[in-house]
GROMACS .gro file of C-alpha atoms in nm:
model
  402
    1UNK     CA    1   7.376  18.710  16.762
    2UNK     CA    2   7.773  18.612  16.708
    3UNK     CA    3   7.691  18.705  16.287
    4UNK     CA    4   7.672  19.048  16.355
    5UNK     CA    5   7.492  19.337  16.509
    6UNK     CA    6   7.115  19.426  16.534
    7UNK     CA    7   7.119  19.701  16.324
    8UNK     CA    8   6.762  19.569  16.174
    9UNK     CA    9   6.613  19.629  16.527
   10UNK     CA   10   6.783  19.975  16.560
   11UNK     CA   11   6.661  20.084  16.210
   12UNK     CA   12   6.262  19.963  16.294
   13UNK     CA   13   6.319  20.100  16.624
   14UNK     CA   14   6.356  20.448  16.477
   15UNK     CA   15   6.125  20.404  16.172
   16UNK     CA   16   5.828  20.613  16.320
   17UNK     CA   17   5.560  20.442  16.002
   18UNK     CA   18   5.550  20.121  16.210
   19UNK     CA   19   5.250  20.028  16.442
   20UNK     CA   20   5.380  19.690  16.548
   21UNK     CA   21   5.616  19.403  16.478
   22UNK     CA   22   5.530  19.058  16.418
   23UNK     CA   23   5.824  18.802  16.430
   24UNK     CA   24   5.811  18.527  16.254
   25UNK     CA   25   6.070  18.318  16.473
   26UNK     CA   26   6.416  18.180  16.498
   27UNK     CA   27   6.446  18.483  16.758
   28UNK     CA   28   6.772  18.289  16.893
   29UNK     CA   29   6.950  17.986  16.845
   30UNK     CA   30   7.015  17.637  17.062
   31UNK     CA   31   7.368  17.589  16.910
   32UNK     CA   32   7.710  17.568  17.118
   33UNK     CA   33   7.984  17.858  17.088
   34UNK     CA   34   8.148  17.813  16.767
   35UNK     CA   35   7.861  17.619  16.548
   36UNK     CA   36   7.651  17.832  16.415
   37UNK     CA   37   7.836  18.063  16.309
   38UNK     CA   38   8.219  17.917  16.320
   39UNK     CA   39   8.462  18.065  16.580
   40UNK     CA   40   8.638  18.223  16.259
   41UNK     CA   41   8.272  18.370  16.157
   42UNK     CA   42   8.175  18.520  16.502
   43UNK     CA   43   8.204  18.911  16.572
   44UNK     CA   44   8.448  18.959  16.887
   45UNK     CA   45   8.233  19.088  17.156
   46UNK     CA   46   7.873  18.924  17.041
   47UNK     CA   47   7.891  18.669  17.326
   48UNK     CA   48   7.656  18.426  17.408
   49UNK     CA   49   7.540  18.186  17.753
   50UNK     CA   50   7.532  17.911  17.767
   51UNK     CA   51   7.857  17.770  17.562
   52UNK     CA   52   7.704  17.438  17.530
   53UNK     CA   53   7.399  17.399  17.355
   54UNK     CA   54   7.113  17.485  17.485
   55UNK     CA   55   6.852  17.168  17.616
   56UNK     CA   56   6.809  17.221  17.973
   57UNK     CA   57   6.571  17.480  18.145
   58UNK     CA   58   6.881  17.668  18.291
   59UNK     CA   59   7.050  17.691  17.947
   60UNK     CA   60   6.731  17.791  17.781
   61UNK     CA   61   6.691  18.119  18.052
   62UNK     CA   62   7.038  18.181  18.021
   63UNK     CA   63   7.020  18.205  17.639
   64UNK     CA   64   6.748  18.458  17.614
   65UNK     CA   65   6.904  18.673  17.873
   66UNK     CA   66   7.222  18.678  17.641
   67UNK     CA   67   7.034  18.803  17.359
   68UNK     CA   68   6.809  19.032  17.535
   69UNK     CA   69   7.091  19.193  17.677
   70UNK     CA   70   7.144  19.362  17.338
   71UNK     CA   71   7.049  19.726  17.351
   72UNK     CA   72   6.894  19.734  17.014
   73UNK     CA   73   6.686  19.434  17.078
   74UNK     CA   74   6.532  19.589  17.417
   75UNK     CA   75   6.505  19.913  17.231
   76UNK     CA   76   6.244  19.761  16.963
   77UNK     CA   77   6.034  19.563  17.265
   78UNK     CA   78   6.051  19.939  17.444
   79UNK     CA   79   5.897  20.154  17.167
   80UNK     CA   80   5.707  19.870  16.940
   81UNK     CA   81   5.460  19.629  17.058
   82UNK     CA   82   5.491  19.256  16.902
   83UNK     CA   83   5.300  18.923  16.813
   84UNK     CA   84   5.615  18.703  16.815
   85UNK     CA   85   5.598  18.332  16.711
   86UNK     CA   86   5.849  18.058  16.764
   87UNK     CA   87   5.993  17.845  16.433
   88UNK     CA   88   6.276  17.580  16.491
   89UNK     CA   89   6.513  17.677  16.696
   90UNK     CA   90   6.352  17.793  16.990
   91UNK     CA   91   6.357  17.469  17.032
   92UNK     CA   92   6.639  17.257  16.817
   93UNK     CA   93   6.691  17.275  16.450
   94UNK     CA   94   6.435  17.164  16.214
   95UNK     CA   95   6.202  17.052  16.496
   96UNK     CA   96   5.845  16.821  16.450
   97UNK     CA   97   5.626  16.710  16.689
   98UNK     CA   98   5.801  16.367  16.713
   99UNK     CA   99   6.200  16.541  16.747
  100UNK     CA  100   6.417  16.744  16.608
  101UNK     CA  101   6.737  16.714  16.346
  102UNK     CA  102   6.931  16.852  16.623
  103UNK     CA  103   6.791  16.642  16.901
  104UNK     CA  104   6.931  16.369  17.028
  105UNK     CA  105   6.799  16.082  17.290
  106UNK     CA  106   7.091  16.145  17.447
  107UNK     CA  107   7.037  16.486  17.561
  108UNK     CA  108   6.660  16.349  17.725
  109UNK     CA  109   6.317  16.288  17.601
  110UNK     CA  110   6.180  16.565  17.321
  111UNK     CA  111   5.865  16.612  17.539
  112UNK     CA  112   6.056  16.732  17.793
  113UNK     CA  113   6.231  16.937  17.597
  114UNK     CA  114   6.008  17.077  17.403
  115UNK     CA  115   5.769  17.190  17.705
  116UNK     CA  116   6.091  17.329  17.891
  117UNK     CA  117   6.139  17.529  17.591
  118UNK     CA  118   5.753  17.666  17.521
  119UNK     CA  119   5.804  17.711  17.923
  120UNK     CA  120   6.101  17.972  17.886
  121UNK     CA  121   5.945  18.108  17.568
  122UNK     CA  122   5.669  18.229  17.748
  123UNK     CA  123   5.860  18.340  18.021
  124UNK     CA  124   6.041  18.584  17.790
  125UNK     CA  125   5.852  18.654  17.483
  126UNK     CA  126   5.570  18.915  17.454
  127UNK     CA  127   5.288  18.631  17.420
  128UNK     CA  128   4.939  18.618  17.595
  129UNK     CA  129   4.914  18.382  17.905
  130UNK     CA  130   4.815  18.017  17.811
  131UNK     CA  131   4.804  17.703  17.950
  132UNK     CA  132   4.982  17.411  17.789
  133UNK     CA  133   4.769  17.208  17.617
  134UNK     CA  134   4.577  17.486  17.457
  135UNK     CA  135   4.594  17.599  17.162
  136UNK     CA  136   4.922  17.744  16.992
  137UNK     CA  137   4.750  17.932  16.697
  138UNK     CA  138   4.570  18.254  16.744
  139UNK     CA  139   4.422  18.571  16.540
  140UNK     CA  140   4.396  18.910  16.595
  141UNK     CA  141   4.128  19.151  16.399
  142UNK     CA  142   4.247  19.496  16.330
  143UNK     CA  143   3.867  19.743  16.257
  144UNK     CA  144   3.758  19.565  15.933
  145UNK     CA  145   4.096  19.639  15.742
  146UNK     CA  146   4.251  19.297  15.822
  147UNK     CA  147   4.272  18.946  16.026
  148UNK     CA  148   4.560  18.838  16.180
  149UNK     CA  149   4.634  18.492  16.120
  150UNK     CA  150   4.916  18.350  16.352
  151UNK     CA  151   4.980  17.978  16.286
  152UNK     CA  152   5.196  17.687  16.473
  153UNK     CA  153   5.399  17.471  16.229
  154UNK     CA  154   5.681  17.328  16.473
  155UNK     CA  155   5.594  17.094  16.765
  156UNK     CA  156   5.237  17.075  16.784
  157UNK     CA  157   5.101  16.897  16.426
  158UNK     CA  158   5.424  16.907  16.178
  159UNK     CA  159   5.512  16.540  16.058
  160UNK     CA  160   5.892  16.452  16.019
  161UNK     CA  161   6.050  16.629  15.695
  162UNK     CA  162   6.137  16.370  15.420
  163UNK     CA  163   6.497  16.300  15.357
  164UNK     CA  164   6.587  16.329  14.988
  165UNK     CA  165   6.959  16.195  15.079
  166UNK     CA  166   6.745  15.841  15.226
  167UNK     CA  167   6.560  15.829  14.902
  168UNK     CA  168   6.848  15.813  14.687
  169UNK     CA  169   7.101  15.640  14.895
  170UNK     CA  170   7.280  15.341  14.791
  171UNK     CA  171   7.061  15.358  14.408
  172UNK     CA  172   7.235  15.315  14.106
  173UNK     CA  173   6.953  15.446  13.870
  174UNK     CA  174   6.947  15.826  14.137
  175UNK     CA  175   6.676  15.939  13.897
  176UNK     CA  176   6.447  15.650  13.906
  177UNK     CA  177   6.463  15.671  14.276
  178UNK     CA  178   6.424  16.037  14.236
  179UNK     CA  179   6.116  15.995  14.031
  180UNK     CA  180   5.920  15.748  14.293
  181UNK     CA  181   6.028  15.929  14.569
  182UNK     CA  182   5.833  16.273  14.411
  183UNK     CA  183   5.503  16.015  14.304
  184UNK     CA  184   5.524  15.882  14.658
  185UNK     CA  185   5.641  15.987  14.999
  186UNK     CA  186   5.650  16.390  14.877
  187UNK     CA  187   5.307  16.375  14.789
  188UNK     CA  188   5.183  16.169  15.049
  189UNK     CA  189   4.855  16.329  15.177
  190UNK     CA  190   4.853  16.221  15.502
  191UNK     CA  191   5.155  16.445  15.567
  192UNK     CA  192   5.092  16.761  15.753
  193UNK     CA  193   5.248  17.070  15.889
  194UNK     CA  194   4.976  17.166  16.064
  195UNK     CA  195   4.812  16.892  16.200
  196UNK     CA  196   4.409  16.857  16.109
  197UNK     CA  197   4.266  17.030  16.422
  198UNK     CA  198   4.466  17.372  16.315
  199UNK     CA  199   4.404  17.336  15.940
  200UNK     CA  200   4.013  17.301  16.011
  201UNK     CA  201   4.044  17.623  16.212
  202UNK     CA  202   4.247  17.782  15.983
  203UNK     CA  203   4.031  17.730  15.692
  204UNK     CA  204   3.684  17.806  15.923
  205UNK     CA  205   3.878  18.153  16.023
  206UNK     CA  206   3.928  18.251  15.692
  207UNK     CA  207   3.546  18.207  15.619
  208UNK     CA  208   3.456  18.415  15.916
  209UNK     CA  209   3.703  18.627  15.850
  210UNK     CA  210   3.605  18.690  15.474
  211UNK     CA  211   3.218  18.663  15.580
  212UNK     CA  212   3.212  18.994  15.803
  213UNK     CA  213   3.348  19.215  15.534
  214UNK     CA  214   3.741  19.248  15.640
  215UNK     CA  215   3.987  19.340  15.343
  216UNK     CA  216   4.231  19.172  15.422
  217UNK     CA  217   4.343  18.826  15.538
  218UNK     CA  218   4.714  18.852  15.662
  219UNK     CA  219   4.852  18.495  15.740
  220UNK     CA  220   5.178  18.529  15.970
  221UNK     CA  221   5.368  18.203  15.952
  222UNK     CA  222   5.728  18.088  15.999
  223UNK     CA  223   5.840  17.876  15.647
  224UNK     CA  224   5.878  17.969  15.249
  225UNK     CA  225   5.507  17.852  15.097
  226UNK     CA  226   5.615  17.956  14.733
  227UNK     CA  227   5.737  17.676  14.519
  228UNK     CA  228   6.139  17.684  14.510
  229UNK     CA  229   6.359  17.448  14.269
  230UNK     CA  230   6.756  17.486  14.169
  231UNK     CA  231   6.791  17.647  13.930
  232UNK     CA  232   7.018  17.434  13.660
  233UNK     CA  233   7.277  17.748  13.675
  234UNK     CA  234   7.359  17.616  14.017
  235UNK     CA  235   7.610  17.359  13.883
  236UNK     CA  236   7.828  17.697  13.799
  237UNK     CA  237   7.827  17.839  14.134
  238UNK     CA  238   8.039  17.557  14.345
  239UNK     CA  239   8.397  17.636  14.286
  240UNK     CA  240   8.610  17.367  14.176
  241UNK     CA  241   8.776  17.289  14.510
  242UNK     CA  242   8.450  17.269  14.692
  243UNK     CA  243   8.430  16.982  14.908
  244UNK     CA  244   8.278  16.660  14.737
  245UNK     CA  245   7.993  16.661  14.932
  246UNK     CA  246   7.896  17.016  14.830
  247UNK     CA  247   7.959  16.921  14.475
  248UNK     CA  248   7.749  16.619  14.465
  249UNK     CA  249   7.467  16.790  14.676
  250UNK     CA  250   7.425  17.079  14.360
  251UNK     CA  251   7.425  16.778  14.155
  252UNK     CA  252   7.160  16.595  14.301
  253UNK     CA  253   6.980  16.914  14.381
  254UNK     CA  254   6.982  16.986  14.015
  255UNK     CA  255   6.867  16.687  13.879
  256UNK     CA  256   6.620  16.651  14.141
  257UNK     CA  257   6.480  17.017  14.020
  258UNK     CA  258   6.431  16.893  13.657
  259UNK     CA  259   6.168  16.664  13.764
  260UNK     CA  260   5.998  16.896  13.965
  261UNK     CA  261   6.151  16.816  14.325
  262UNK     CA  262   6.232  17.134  14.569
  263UNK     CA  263   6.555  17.280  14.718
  264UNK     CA  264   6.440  17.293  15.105
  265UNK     CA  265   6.213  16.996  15.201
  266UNK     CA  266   6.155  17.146  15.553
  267UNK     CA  267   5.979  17.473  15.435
  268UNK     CA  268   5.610  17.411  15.274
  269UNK     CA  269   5.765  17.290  14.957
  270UNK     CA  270   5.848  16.923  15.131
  271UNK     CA  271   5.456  16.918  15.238
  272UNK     CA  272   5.291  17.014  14.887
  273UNK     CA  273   4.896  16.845  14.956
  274UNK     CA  274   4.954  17.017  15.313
  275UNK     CA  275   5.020  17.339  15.095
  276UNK     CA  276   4.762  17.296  14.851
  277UNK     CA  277   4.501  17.209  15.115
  278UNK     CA  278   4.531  17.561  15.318
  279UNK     CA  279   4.529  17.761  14.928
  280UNK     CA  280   4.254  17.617  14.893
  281UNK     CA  281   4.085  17.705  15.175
  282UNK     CA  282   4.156  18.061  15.103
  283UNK     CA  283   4.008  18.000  14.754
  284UNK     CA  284   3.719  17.885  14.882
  285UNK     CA  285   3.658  18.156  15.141
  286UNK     CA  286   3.730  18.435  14.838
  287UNK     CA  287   4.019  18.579  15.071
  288UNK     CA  288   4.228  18.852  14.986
  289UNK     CA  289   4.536  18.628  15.130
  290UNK     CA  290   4.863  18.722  15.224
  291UNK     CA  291   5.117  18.507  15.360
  292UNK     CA  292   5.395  18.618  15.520
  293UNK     CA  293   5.703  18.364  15.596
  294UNK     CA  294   6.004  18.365  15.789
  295UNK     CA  295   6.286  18.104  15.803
  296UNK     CA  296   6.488  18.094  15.468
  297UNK     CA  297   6.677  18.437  15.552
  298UNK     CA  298   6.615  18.594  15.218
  299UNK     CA  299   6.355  18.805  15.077
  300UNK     CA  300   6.103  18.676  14.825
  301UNK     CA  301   5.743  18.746  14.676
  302UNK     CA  302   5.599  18.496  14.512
  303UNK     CA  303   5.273  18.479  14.364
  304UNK     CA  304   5.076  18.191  14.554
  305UNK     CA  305   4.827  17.940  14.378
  306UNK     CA  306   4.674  17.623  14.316
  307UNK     CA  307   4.524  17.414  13.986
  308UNK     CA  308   4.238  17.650  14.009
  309UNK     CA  309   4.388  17.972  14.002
  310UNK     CA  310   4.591  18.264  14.177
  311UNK     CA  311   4.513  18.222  14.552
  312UNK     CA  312   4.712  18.499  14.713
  313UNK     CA  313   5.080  18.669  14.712
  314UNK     CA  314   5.404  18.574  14.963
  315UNK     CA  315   5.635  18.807  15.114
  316UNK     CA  316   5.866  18.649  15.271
  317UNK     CA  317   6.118  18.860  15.513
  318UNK     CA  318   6.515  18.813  15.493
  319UNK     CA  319   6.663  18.776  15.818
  320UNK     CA  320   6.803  19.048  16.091
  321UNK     CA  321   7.177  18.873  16.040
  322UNK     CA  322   7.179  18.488  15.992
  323UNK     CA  323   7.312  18.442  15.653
  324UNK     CA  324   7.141  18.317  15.357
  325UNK     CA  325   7.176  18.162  15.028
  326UNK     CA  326   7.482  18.410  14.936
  327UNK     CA  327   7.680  18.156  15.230
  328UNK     CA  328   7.632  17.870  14.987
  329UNK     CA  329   7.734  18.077  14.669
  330UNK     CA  330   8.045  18.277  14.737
  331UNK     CA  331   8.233  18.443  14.468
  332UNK     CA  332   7.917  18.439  14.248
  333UNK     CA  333   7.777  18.798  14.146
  334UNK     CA  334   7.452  18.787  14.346
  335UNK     CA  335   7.230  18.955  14.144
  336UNK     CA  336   7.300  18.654  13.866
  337UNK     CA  337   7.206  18.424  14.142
  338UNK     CA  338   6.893  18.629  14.220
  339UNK     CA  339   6.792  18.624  13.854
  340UNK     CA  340   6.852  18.254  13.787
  341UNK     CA  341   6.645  18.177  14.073
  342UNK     CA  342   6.327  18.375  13.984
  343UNK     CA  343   6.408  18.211  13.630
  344UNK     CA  344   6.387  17.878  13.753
  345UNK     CA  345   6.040  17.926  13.954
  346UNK     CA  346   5.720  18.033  13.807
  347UNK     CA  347   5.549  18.156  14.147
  348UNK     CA  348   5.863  18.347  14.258
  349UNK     CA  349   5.902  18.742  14.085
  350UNK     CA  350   6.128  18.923  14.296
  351UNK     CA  351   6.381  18.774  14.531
  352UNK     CA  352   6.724  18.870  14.734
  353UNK     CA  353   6.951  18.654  14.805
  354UNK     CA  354   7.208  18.861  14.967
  355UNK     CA  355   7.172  19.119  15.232
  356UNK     CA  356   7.014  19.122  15.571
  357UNK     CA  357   6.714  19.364  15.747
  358UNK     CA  358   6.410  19.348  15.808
  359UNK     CA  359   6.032  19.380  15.611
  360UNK     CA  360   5.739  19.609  15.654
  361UNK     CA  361   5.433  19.608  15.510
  362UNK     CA  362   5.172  19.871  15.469
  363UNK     CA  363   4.793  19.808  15.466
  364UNK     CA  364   4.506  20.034  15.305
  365UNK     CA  365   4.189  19.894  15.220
  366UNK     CA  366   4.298  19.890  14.871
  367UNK     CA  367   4.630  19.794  14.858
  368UNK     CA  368   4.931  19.578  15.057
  369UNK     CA  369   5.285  19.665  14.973
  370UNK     CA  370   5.586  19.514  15.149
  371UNK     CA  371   5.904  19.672  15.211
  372UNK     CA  372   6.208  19.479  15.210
  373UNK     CA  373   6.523  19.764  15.415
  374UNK     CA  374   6.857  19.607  15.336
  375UNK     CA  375   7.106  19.719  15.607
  376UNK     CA  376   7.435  19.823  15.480
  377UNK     CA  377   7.635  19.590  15.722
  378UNK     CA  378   7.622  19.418  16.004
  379UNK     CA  379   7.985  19.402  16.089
  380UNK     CA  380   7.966  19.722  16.273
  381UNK     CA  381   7.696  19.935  16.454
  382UNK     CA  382   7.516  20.137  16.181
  383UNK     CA  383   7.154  20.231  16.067
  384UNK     CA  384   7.258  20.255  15.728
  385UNK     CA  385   7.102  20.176  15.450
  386UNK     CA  386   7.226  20.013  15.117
  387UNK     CA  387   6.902  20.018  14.983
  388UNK     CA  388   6.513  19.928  14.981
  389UNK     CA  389   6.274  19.705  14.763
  390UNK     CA  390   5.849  19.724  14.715
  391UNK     CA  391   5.606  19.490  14.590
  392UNK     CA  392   5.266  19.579  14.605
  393UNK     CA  393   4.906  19.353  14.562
  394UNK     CA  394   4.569  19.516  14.466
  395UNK     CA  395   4.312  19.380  14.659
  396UNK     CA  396   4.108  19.158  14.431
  397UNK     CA  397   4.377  19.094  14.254
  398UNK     CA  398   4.573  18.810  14.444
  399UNK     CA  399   4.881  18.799  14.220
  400UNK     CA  400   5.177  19.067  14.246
  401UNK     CA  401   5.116  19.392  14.043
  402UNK     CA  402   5.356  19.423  13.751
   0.00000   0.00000   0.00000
């Protein structure tokens, strides 16, 4: 809320071709006045409660009030219904069923935490009724044109995300280390985002689904699927009077790209037999799959696969006004950026790495083409637009049409 205005929610409130939002998550943040973004960074008058972070129940109702009290954010709930679900930090940064990056024992036990925040979640958030214990993941069948898939990758069966920096720390040959760390903790098996009970439904749901003649299998999740690497051009974009760390970070990230390693190792990338497992399920239920991701705050469609074969597209939403990878590359001309990165990654064929909005995508039995609206600012109040972006998928087809 402190980046900038709603003006996504103001534009989809007004755009009369939408039937309903879904949100993929990171609806708010957890983070004390002045983190996230810097006291430098935050617009005057975006204020948020609590100042401290938010970890107990009060702070967690006090949060959501702050950002519902945004008139373009009630506006959307009042004219748009919307299947919301939670990512990280509706509860703390980069959370897994164990804890969180930005959870401490100090601030209490992550069980309690973690229930306390479902707890307010539900309290606010237009979500059926359900008990805890339950399950999290859900679908929803629209006539025979599509299925709803609505997955829970957080706090219920998501193992810890591997640290790259651990791997490598304290090694004098970095790309040795590099090298065993891809052949063996990235691609251990046993690691899951999902947790076996939801991938078996997941997998049985797209059989039924596909079985009783729907077009369309529409899988809403929160994180990037599509394979991601650093581009080599990366090395160009820290200035020289970047901090150390933020050099030697590129550097690594480079190096760890030219033997196949990814940039993000929380997003789907940093669970790759996980990945592979749910493709291909879709394979193997014929599904007309489309997967659409939250998280990374920039658009992207990437063409999804496995071993065997094109298993379905991505379109992946850029956020509302968190920013995104143009934060970590200031001063270089974005569209280069843009370009180097679709370079660098076979899957990936259209990306922006820049501006902020929102995504909509039209169904027809024959077709699925998502919208990416880039807002013109978010500095001030406006419904502008700078501009707009499509990529369509034949159905059948399961790769991006050219």
């Amino acid at each position: 809320m402190p980046f900038g205005y709603f003006n996504a929610y103001a534009h989809a409130a007004q755009n009369k071709d939408l039937d309903l939002i879904i949100h993929t998550g990171d609806y708010l943040y957890e983070y004390p006045i002045g983190t996230y973004p810097s006291t430098e960074e935050a617009l005057a008058g975006r204020k948020i409660d609590p100042a401290h972070e938010m970890v107990q129940l009060a702070d967690y109702r006090l949060r959501y009030a702050a950002y519902r009290s945004d008139p373009d954010l009630q506006r959307i709930h009042q004219v748009l219904p919307m299947i919301p679900s939670w990512d990280d930090h509706e509860f703390a940064n980069d959370a897994y069923k164990d804890g969180a990056q930005n959870h401490d024992p100090s601030e209490g036990d992550w069980e309690v935490r973690k229930r306390v925040a479902e707890r307010v979640y539900r309290e606010w958030m237009p979500v059926r009724d359900m008990e805890f214990g339950s399950p999290r993941w859900r679908e929803y069948q629209i006539g025979d044109l599509a299925t709803l898939f609505f997955t829970e990758s957080r706090i219920g069966g998501r193992d810890e995300p591997v640290d790259l920096a651990e791997a490598i720390k304290g090694q004098k040959d970095v790309a040795a280390a590099l090298k065993a760390f891809r052949d063996d903790v990235w691609q251990d098996p046993d690691r899951s985002m999902l947790g076996d009970v939801q991938e078996q439904w997941f997998a049985d749901a797209l059989l039924k689904s596909k079985a009783s003649g729907t077009k369309w299998q529409v899988w809403s999740q929160q994180c990037v699927m599509g394979e991601l690497v650093l581009p080599q051009d990366a090395k160009n974009w820290v200035p020289e009077d970047a901090p150390p760390i933020a050099q030697a970070r590129v550097a690594v990230g480079a190096l760890a790209a030219q033997i196949g390693l990814p940039i993000n190792f929380d997003s789907w990338d940093g669970y790759p037999q996980a990945r592979t497992r749910s493709l291909v399920a879709a394979q193997q239920a014929d599904a007309d799959l489309i997967v659409l991701s939250g998280d990374s705050h920039n658009a992207w469609a990437f063409d999804l696969g496995t071993q065997d074969g094109a298993a379905g597209v991505e379109f992946a939403g850029h956020s509302v006004s968190s920013p995104g990878f143009e934060a970590y590359t200031k001063g270089v001309n974005p569209d280069l950026v843009a370009k180097a990165v679709v370079g660098a990654n076979k899957q990936l064929q259209w990306a922006d790495t820049e501006h902020r909005g929102y995504m909509s995508v039209a169904l027809t039995p024959d077709k699925a083409t998502s919208t990416w609206h880039f807002l013109d600012t978010i500095r001030k109040k406006s419904i502008a637009l700078r501009g707009s972006r499509s990529q369509t998928v034949l159905r059948g087809a399961r790769t991006i049409a050219s």
